[in-house]
PDB file of C-alpha atoms in Angstrom:
ATOM      1  CA  MET A   1     -20.102  -8.459  17.462  1.00 67.00           C
ATOM      2  CA  LEU A   2     -21.912  -5.267  16.546  1.00 76.00           C
ATOM      3  CA  MET A   3     -20.897  -3.737  13.251  1.00 85.00           C
ATOM      4  CA  ALA A   4     -20.876  -0.056  12.407  1.00 91.00           C
ATOM      5  CA  HIS A   5     -23.181   1.114   9.645  1.00 94.00           C
ATOM      6  CA  PRO A   6     -21.315   1.326   6.320  1.00 95.00           C
ATOM      7  CA  ALA A   7     -22.033   5.071   6.050  1.00 96.00           C
ATOM      8  CA  VAL A   8     -20.404   5.605   9.452  1.00 96.00           C
ATOM      9  CA  LEU A   9     -17.334   3.622   8.439  1.00 97.00           C
ATOM     10  CA  GLU A  10     -17.075   5.513   5.156  1.00 97.00           C
ATOM     11  CA  GLU A  11     -17.180   8.835   6.986  1.00 98.00           C
ATOM     12  CA  LEU A  12     -14.623   7.722   9.577  1.00 98.00           C
ATOM     13  CA  LEU A  13     -12.260   6.502   6.855  1.00 98.00           C
ATOM     14  CA  ARG A  14     -12.709   9.709   4.873  1.00 98.00           C
ATOM     15  CA  ARG A  15     -12.069  11.830   7.951  1.00 98.00           C
ATOM     16  CA  TYR A  16      -9.041   9.765   9.001  1.00 98.00           C
ATOM     17  CA  GLU A  17      -7.454  10.013   5.552  1.00 97.00           C
ATOM     18  CA  GLU A  18      -8.123  13.758   5.372  1.00 96.00           C
ATOM     19  CA  LEU A  19      -6.614  14.430   8.805  1.00 96.00           C
ATOM     20  CA  ARG A  20      -3.666  12.116   8.149  1.00 94.00           C
ATOM     21  CA  SER A  21      -2.823  13.948   4.938  1.00 94.00           C
ATOM     22  CA  ARG A  22      -2.936  17.331   6.707  1.00 91.00           C
ATOM     23  CA  TYR A  23      -1.075  16.314   9.888  1.00 87.00           C
ATOM     24  CA  GLY A  24       2.409  17.734  10.111  1.00 82.00           C
ATOM     25  CA  GLY A  25       3.092  17.418  13.804  1.00 75.00           C
ATOM     26  CA  GLY A  26       2.691  21.009  14.961  1.00 81.00           C
ATOM     27  CA  ASP A  27      -1.051  21.568  15.139  1.00 86.00           C
ATOM     28  CA  GLU A  28      -2.415  20.373  18.492  1.00 91.00           C
ATOM     29  CA  GLY A  29      -6.043  20.666  17.397  1.00 91.00           C
ATOM     30  CA  LEU A  30      -5.370  18.591  14.308  1.00 94.00           C
ATOM     31  CA  ALA A  31      -3.464  16.041  16.381  1.00 93.00           C
ATOM     32  CA  ARG A  32      -6.392  15.753  18.804  1.00 96.00           C
ATOM     33  CA  SER A  33      -8.875  15.316  15.949  1.00 96.00           C
ATOM     34  CA  LEU A  34      -6.676  12.602  14.443  1.00 96.00           C
ATOM     35  CA  GLU A  35      -6.468  10.834  17.819  1.00 97.00           C
ATOM     36  CA  ASP A  36     -10.244  11.026  18.188  1.00 98.00           C
ATOM     37  CA  VAL A  37     -11.025   9.577  14.774  1.00 98.00           C
ATOM     38  CA  THR A  38      -8.351   6.896  15.256  1.00 98.00           C
ATOM     39  CA  TYR A  39      -9.920   5.877  18.562  1.00 98.00           C
ATOM     40  CA  THR A  40     -13.407   5.851  17.034  1.00 97.00           C
ATOM     41  CA  LEU A  41     -12.268   3.702  14.111  1.00 97.00           C
ATOM     42  CA  CYS A  42     -10.691   1.222  16.519  1.00 97.00           C
ATOM     43  CA  VAL A  43     -13.807   1.035  18.694  1.00 96.00           C
ATOM     44  CA  SER A  44     -16.083   0.788  15.648  1.00 96.00           C
ATOM     45  CA  THR A  45     -14.120  -2.141  14.244  1.00 96.00           C
ATOM     46  CA  GLY A  46     -13.289  -3.922  17.504  1.00 95.00           C
ATOM     47  CA  THR A  47      -9.541  -3.492  17.013  1.00 96.00           C
ATOM     48  CA  ARG A  48      -6.736  -2.019  19.093  1.00 96.00           C
ATOM     49  CA  ASP A  49      -4.548  -0.271  16.533  1.00 97.00           C
ATOM     50  CA  ILE A  50      -5.201   1.878  13.507  1.00 98.00           C
ATOM     51  CA  ALA A  51      -3.582  -0.467  10.989  1.00 98.00           C
ATOM     52  CA  ALA A  52      -5.950  -3.276  11.941  1.00 98.00           C
ATOM     53  CA  ALA A  53      -8.900  -0.870  12.133  1.00 98.00           C
ATOM     54  CA  LEU A  54      -8.296   0.328   8.585  1.00 98.00           C
ATOM     55  CA  VAL A  55      -8.112  -3.235   7.258  1.00 97.00           C
ATOM     56  CA  VAL A  56     -11.288  -4.290   9.074  1.00 96.00           C
ATOM     57  CA  ALA A  57     -13.228  -1.151   8.092  1.00 97.00           C
ATOM     58  CA  ARG A  58     -12.305  -1.517   4.430  1.00 97.00           C
ATOM     59  CA  GLU A  59     -13.176  -5.212   4.479  1.00 96.00           C
ATOM     60  CA  GLN A  60     -16.552  -4.523   6.086  1.00 95.00           C
ATOM     61  CA  LEU A  61     -17.273  -1.899   3.458  1.00 96.00           C
ATOM     62  CA  ARG A  62     -16.230  -4.264   0.682  1.00 95.00           C
ATOM     63  CA  CYS A  63     -18.541  -6.958   2.022  1.00 93.00           C
ATOM     64  CA  SER A  64     -21.458  -4.548   2.400  1.00 90.00           C
ATOM     65  CA  ALA A  65     -21.233  -3.242  -1.164  1.00 79.00           C
ATOM     66  CA  PRO A  66     -24.090  -4.419  -3.394  1.00 76.00           C
TER      67      PRO A  66
END
């Protein structure tokens, strides 16, 4: 399986957490951005849901740390 570069995963996680903290349900642009980053995290980690994607991304980052 191909693995995303650690810098890409870090940026996706940062973006996801930022959008998640700002999402209140009324902003369609924010909702779309959150959907996009969620999809990208899932594709980048080979998972089908965000909970699994977050676990896999964090584990890959942990394993890639020097």
